[in-house]
Coordinates of C-alpha atoms in Angstrom, one line a residue:
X27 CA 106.2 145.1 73.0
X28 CA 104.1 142.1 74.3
X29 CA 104.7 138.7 74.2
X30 CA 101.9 135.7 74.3
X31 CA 102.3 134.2 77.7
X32 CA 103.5 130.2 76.6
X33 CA 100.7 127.3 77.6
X34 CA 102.5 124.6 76.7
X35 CA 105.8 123.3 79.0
X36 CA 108.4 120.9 77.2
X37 CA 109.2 118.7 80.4
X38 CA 113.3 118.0 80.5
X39 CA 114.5 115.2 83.1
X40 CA 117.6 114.2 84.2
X41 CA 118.5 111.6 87.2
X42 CA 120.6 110.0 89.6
X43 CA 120.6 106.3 90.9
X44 CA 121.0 105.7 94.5
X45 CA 121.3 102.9 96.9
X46 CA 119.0 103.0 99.4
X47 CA 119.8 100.5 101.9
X48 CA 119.7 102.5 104.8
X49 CA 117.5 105.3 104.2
X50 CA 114.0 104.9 104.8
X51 CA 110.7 107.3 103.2
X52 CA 110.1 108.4 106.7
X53 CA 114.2 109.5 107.4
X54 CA 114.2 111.3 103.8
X55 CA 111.4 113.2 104.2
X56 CA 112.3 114.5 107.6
X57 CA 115.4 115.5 106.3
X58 CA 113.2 117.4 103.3
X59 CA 110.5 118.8 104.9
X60 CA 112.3 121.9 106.4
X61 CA 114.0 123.0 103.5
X62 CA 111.3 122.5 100.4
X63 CA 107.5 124.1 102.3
X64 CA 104.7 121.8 100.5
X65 CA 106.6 118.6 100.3
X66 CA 104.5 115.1 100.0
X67 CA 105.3 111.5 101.3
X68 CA 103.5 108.3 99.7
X69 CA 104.2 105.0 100.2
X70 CA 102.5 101.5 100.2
X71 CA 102.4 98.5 102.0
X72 CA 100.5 96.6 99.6
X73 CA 101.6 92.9 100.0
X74 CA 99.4 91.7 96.9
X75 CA 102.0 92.6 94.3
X76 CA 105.1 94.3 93.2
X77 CA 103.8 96.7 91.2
X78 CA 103.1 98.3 94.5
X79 CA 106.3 98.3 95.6
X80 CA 107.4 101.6 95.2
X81 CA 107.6 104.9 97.6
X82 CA 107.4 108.4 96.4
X83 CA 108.2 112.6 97.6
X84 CA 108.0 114.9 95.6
X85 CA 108.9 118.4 96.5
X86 CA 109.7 121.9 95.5
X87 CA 106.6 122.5 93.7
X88 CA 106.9 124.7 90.3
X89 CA 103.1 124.9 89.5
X90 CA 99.6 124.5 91.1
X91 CA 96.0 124.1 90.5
X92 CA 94.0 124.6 93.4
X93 CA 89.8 125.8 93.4
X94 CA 88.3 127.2 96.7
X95 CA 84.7 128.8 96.6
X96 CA 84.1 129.7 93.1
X97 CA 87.9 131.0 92.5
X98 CA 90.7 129.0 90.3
X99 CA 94.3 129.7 91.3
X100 CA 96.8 128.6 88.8
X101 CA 100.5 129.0 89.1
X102 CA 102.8 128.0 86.0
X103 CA 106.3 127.5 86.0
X104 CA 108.0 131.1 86.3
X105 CA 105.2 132.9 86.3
X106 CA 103.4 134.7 88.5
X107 CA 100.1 133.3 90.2
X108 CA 96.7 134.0 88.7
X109 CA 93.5 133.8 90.0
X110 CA 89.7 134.3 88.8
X111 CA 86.5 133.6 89.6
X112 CA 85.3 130.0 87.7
X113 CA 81.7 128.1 88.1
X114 CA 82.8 125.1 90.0
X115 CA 80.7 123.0 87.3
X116 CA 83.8 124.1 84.9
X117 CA 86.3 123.0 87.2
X118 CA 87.2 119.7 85.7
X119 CA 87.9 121.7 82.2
X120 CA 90.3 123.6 83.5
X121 CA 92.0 120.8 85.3
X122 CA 92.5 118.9 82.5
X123 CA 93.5 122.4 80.7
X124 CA 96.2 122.7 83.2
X125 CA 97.2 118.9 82.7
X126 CA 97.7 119.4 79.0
X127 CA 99.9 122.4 79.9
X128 CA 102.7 119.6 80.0
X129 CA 104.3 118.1 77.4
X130 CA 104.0 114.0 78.1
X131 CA 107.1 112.1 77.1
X132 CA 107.1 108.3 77.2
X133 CA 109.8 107.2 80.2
X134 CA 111.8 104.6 80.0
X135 CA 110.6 104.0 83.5
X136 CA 107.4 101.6 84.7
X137 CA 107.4 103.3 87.9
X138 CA 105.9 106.9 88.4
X139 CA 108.7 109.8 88.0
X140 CA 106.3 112.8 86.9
X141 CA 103.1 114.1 87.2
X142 CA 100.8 115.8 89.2
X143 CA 100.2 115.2 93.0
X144 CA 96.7 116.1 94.7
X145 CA 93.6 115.4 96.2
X146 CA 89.9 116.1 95.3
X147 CA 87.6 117.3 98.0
X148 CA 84.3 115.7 98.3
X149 CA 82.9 119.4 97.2
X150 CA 84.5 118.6 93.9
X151 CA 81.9 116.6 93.5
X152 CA 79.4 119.3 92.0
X153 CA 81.9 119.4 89.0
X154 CA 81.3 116.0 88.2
X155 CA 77.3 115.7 88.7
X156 CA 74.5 117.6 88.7
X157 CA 74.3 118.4 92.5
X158 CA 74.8 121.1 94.9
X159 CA 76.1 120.7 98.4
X160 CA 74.0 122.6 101.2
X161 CA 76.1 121.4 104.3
X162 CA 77.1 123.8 106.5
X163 CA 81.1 124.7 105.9
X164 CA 82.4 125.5 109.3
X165 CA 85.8 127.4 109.3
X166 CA 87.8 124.3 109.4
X167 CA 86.5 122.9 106.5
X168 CA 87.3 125.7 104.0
X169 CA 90.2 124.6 102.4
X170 CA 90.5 123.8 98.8
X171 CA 88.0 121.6 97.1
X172 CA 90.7 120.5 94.4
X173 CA 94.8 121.0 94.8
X174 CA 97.4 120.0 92.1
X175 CA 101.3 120.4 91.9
X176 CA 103.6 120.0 89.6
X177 CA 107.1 119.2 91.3
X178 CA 110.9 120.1 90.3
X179 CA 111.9 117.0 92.4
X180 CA 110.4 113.3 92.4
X181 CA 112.2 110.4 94.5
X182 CA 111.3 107.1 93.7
X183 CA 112.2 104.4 95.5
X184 CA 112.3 100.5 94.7
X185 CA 111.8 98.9 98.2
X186 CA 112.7 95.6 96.4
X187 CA 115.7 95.9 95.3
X188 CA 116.7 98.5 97.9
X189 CA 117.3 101.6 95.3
X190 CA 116.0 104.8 95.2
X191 CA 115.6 107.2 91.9
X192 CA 116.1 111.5 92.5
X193 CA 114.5 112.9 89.4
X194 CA 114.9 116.2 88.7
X195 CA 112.5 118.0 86.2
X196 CA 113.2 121.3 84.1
X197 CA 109.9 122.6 82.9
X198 CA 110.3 124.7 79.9
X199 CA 108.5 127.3 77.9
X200 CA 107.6 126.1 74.5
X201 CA 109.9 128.1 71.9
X202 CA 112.5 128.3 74.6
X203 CA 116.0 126.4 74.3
X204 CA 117.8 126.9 77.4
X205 CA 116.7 126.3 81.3
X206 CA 117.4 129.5 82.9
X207 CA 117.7 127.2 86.8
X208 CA 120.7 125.7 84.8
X209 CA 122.5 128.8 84.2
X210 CA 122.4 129.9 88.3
X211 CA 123.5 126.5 89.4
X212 CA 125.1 123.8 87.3
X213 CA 122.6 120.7 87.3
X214 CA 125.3 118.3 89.0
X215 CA 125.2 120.3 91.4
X216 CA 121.9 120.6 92.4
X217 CA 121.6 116.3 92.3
X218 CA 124.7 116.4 94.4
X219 CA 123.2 118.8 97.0
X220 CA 119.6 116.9 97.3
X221 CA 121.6 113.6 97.5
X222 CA 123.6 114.6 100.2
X223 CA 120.7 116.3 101.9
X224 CA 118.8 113.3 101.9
X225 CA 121.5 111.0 103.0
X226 CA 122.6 112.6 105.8
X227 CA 122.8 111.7 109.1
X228 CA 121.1 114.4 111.1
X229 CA 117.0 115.3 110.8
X230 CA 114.8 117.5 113.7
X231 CA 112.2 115.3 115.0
X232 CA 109.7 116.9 117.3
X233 CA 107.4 116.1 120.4
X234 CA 103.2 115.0 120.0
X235 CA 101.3 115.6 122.6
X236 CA 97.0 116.3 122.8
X237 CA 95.4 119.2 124.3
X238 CA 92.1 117.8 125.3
X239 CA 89.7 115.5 124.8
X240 CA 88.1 114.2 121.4
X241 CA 84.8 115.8 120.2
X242 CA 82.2 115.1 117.5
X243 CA 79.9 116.7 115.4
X244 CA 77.0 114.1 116.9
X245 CA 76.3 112.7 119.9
X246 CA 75.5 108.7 120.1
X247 CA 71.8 109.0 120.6
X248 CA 71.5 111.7 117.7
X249 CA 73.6 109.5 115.3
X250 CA 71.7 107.0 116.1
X251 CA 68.6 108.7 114.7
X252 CA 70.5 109.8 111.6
X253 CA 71.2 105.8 110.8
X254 CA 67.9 105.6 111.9
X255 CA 67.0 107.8 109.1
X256 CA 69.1 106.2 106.4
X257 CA 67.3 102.4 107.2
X258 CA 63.8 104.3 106.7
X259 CA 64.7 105.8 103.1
X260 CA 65.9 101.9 102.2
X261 CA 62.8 100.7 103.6
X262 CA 60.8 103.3 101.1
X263 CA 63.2 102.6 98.3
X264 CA 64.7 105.7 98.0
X265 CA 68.4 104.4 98.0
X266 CA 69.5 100.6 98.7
X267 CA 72.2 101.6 100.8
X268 CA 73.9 104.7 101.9
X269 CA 76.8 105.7 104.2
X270 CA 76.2 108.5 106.6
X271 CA 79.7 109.5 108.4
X272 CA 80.3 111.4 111.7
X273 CA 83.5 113.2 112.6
X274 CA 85.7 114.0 115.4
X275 CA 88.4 115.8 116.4
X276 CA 91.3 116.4 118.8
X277 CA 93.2 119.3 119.8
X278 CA 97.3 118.8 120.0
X279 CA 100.5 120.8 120.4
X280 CA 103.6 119.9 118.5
X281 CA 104.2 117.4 115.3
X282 CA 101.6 115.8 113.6
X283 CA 103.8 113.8 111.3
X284 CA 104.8 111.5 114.9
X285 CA 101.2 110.6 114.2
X286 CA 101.5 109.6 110.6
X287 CA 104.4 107.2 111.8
X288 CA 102.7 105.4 114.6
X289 CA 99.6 105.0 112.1
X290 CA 101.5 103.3 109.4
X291 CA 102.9 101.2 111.7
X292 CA 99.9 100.2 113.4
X293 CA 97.5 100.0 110.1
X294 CA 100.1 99.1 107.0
X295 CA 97.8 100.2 103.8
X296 CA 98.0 100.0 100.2
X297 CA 98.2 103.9 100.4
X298 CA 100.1 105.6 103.1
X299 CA 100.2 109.6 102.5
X300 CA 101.4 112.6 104.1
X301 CA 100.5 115.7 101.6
X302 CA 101.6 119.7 103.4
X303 CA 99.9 122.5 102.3
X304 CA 101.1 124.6 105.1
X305 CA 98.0 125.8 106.6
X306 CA 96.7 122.2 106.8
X307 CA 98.0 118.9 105.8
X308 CA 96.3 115.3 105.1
X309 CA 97.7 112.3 105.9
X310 CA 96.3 108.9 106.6
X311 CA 96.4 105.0 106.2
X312 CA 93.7 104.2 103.1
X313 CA 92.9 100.8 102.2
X314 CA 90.6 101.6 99.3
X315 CA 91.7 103.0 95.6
X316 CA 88.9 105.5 94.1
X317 CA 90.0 104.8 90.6
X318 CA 93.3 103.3 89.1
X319 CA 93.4 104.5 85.0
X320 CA 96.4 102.8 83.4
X321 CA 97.0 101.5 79.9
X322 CA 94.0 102.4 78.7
X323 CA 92.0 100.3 81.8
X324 CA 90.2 101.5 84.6
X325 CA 90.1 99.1 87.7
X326 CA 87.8 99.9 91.2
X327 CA 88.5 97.9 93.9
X328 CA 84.8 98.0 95.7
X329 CA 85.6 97.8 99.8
X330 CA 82.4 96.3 101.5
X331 CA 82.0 94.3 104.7
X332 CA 83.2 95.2 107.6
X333 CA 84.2 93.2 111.1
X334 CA 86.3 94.4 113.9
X335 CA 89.7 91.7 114.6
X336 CA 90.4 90.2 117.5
X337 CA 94.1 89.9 117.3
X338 CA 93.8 85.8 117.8
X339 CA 94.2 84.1 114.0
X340 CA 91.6 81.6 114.7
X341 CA 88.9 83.6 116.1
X342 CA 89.6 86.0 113.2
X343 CA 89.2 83.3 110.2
X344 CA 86.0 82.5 111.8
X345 CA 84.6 85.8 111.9
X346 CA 85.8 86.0 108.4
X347 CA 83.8 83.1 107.7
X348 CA 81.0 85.0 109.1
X349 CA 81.3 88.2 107.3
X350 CA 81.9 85.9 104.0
X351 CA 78.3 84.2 105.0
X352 CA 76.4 87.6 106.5
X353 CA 73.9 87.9 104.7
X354 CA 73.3 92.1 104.8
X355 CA 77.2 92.5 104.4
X356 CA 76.9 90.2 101.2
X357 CA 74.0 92.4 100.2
X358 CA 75.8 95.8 100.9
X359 CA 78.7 94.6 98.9
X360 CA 76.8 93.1 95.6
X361 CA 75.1 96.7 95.3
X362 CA 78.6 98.6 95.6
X363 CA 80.5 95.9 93.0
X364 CA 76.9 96.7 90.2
X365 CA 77.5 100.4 91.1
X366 CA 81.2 100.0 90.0
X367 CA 80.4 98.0 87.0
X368 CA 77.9 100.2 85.7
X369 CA 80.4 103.6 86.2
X370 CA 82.8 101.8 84.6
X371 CA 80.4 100.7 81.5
X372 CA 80.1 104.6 80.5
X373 CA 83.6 105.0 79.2
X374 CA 84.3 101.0 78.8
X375 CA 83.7 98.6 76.0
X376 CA 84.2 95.7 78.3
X377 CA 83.6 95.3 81.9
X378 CA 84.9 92.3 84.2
X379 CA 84.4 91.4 87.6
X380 CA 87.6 89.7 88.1
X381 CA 87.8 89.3 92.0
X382 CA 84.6 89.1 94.2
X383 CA 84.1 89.3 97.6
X384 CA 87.8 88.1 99.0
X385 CA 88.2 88.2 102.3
X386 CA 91.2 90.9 103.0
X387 CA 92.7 91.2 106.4
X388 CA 93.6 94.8 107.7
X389 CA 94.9 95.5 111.3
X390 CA 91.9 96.3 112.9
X391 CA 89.2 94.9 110.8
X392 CA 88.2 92.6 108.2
X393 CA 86.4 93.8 104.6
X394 CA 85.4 91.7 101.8
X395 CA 86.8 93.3 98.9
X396 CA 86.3 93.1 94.9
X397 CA 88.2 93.9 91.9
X398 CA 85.7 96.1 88.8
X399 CA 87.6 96.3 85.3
X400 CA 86.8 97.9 82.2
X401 CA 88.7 98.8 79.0
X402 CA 88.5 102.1 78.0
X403 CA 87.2 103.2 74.5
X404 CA 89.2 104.9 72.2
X405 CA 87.6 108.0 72.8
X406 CA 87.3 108.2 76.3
X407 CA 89.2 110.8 78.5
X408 CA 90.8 109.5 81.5
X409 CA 89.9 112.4 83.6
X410 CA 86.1 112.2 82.8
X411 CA 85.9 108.3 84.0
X412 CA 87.6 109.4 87.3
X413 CA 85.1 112.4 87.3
X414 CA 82.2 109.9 87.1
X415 CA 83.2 107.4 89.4
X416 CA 83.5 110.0 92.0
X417 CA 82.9 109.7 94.6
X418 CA 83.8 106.1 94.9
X419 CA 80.1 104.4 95.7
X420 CA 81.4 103.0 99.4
X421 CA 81.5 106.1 100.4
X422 CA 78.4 107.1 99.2
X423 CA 75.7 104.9 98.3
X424 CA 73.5 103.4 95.5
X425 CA 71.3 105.0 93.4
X426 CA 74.5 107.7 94.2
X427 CA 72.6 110.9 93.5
X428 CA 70.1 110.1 95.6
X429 CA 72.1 108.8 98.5
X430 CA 74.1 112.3 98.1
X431 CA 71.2 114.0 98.5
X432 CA 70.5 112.2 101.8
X433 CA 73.8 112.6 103.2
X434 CA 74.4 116.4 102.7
X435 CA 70.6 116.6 103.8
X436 CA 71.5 114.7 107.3
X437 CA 74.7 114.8 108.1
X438 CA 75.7 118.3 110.0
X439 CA 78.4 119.9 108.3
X440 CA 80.5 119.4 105.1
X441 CA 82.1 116.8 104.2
X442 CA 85.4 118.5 103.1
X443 CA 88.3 115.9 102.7
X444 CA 86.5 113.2 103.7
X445 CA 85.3 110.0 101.1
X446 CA 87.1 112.7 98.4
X447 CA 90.6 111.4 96.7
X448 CA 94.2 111.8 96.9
X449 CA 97.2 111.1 95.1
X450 CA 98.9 111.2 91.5
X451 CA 97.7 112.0 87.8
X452 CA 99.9 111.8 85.3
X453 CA 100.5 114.0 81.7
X454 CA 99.1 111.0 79.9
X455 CA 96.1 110.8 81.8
X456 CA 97.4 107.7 84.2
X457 CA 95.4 107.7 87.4
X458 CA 95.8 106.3 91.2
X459 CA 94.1 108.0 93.8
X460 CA 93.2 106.3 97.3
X461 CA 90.2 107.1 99.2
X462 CA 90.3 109.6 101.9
X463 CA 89.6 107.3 104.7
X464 CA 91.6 106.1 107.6
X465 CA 92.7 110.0 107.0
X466 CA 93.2 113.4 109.1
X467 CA 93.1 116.5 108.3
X468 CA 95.5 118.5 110.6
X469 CA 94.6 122.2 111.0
X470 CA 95.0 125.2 113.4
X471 CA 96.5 122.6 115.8
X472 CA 93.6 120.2 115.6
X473 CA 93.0 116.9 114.3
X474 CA 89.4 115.7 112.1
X475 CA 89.1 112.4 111.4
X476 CA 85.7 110.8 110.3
X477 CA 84.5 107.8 109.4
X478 CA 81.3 106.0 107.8
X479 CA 78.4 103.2 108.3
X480 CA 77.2 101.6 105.4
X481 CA 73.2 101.6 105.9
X482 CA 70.8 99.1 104.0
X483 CA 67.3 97.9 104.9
X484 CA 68.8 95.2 107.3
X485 CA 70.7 97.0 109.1
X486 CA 70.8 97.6 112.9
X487 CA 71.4 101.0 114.4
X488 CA 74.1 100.0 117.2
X489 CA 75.6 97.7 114.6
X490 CA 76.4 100.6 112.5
X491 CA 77.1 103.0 115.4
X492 CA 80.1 100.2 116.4
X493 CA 81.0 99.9 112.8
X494 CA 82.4 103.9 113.0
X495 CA 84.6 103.2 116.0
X496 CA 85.9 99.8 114.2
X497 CA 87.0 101.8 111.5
X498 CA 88.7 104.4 113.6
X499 CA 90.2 102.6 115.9
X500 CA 93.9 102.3 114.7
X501 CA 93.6 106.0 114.1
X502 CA 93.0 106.7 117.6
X503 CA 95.1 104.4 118.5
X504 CA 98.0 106.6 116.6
X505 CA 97.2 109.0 118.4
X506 CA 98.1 107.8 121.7
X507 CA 101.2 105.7 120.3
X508 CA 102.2 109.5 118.9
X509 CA 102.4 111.0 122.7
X510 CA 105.9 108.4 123.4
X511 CA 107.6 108.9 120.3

């Protein structure tokens, strides 16, 4: 006898209120990350507002999407993993087929409890336009170009009010009744167990170290002939601006996550993240959303203008004067704040510019920074407006198909994680993902971390060659810090 295999998962929740007064996201998650393989950390230290209060990890994953060169591997709640060969133009399809696997039940919650936790890959990008990447893919860079999960446990916690929220989802087969983990361990018992776990007093922490010195894909003199390139196609009109990005790397022995804490210490961040997939992880300090999809409005926060600080307040607030009054920054970040309004305007009724060009402070640098919003019509699909506003236009350049072109055309090797996305879906389609920047990928005991000049006509090459070190420098900076922990 046979049975149809169930695509559709009733979602039951149950949860336990905490205080959390003296735990902290970094203690609970090295408490977590030994038992549950696959666990993720995100927090924020967005000082504009309360809604970005919140801290989340998420572990024990019960389902996963992830694509990798041409093959789709799905795994659903209790069942066993399947994989098949997919075209990655159908890609987004099946994502959103997997999305719709779960049931979405209104919470009573305005903070995030469920969902799916992930990143795109650049690479995903050739599901959502009509373009293929020719970049070399060196081994380092073949990992995933899209990964999901679907978690059993979510913590939430309210850094305001100093309380934390375990959640604790039961994912069950449509047609079913009863939730088979329940039946092997009462559910009290489980809360109990994690609560415990993640208040105790004890966690292993490990040693950092490097193992010699940092490398890139490009010497100064030859990306200096690459920028070179990118000013000639503005002068011919080929693109108005484009970002061409060079990446290093650093060998290391011993715990990556030591450099994840000195990093969102030294560069606080609107999204701090720390996502373990075993073989490699991704972690960084990002100060730039791709998309934000809530209530039915999309919102791009376009990130253009960039001066190193000084560390002295007055000599910064003039340079931020000057970045405010430069006349090719101004230029580079008009361009980016159209390209934004006019992705939004092909899923949106309305589209407002409702903050332009503020003057944000980070630790290291100074960006001018702009707020894109548009409505979405009654018909649109939150997942196609992410798909098309992908990647987000600061990381790749205006016309965008065009400045793609020109990057995977000069630039040496794949982009992989870099400029893609990285953070949480939900059932109903809601949508936050930060940028991959500020980010490194840890693999086979190695660090890559790249960063990205914005080129337009007035640009001038050792300008932009500065502009990558300013932009890496708290990241390297981690690095060091990470050796004396």
């Amino acid at each position: 006898m046979t049975t149809t295999k169930p695509t559709t998962y009733r979602v039951i929740s149950r949860h336990k209120r905490m205080l959390a007064d003296i735990i902290t996201p970094v203690s609970i998650y090295l408490r977590i990350r030994d038992r549950f393989l696959n666990s993720i950390l995100l927090e924020s230290s967005d000082y504009h507002g309360n809604e970005n209060s919140f801290s989340y990890i998420a572990f024990d994953p019960v389902a996963r999407f992830s694509y990798e060169t041409g093959r789709l591997t799905i795994k659903m709640p209790e069942e066993p993993e399947q994989t098949r060969d997919l075209p990655i133009q159908e890609m987004k399809g099946a994502l959103q087929q997997f999305k719709d696997s779960f049931q979405h039940q209104k919470s009573p919650f305005s903070f995030i409890t469920n969902g799916l936790f992930g990143y795109f890959g650049y690479p995903a990008v050739q599901s959502f336009e009509d373009i293929t990447l020719h970049a070399p893919v060196p081994p380092e860079n073949q990992i995933p170009a899209a990964v999901f999960m679907v978690y059993r446990y979510v913590l939430a916690i309210n850094h305001f009010k100093d309380e934390l929220y375990l959640f604790e989802h039961s994912y069950i087969p449509e047609g079913e009744t009863e939730d088979p983990a329940s039946i092997e361990t009462p559910e009290q018992d489980r809360l109990d167990y994690i609560s415990e776990l993640i208040t105790g007093r004890n966690y292993p922490t490990y040693t950092f170290s490097t193992a010699g010195p940092e490398q890139s894909n490009f010497t100064d003199d030859a990306f200096r002939g690459v920028i070179q390139k990118g000013i000639d196609h503005c002068h011919r009109g080929d693109v108005f601006q484009i970002v061409l990005a060079r990446r290093f790397s650093t060998p290391f022995i011993g715990d990556e996550f030591n450099v994840y804490r000195t990093l969102r210490s030294l560069n606080p961040s609107p999204y701090l993240f720390y996502f373990d997939y075993g073989s490699y992880k991704l972690f960084g300090s990002s100060p730039e959303s791709q998309i934000v999809v809530k209530d039915r409005k999309a919102t791009i926060y376009p990130i253009a203008g960039t001066f190193r600080r000084t560390g002295d307040d007055i000599r910064d607030a003039e340079l931020a004067q000057k970045l405010y009054d430069d006349p090719k920054e101004s230029a580079e970040h008009v361009m980016l704040v159209d390209l934004a309004r006019n992705d939004l305007s092909r899923n949106c009724d309305v589209v407002n510019v409702e903050t332009f060009k503020e003057v944000q402070y980070y630790s290291h640098v100074i960006h001018l920074v702009s707020k894109v919003v548009g409505n979405l019509t009654e018909t649109a699909v939150p997942l196609q407006i992410v798909a098309e506003t992908f990647p987000a236009g600061t990381l790749s350049g205006a016309p965008k198909h065009m400045a793609m072109t020109l990057i995977d055309r000069y630039e040496n090797l794949s982009r992989s994680f870099y400029s893609g996305s990285i953070g949480y879906m939900g059932f109903d389609g809601e949508f936050n993902h930060a940028i991959m920047i500020r980010t490194f990928m840890s693999k086979d005991n190695t660090l890559y971390y790249q960063a990205g000049a914005g080129v337009v006509a007035k640009s001038v090459v050792e300008s932009e060659l500065q502009e990558v070190h300013n932009k890496l420098a708290a990241l390297r900076m981690a690095i060091e810090q990470a050796k004396n922990l």
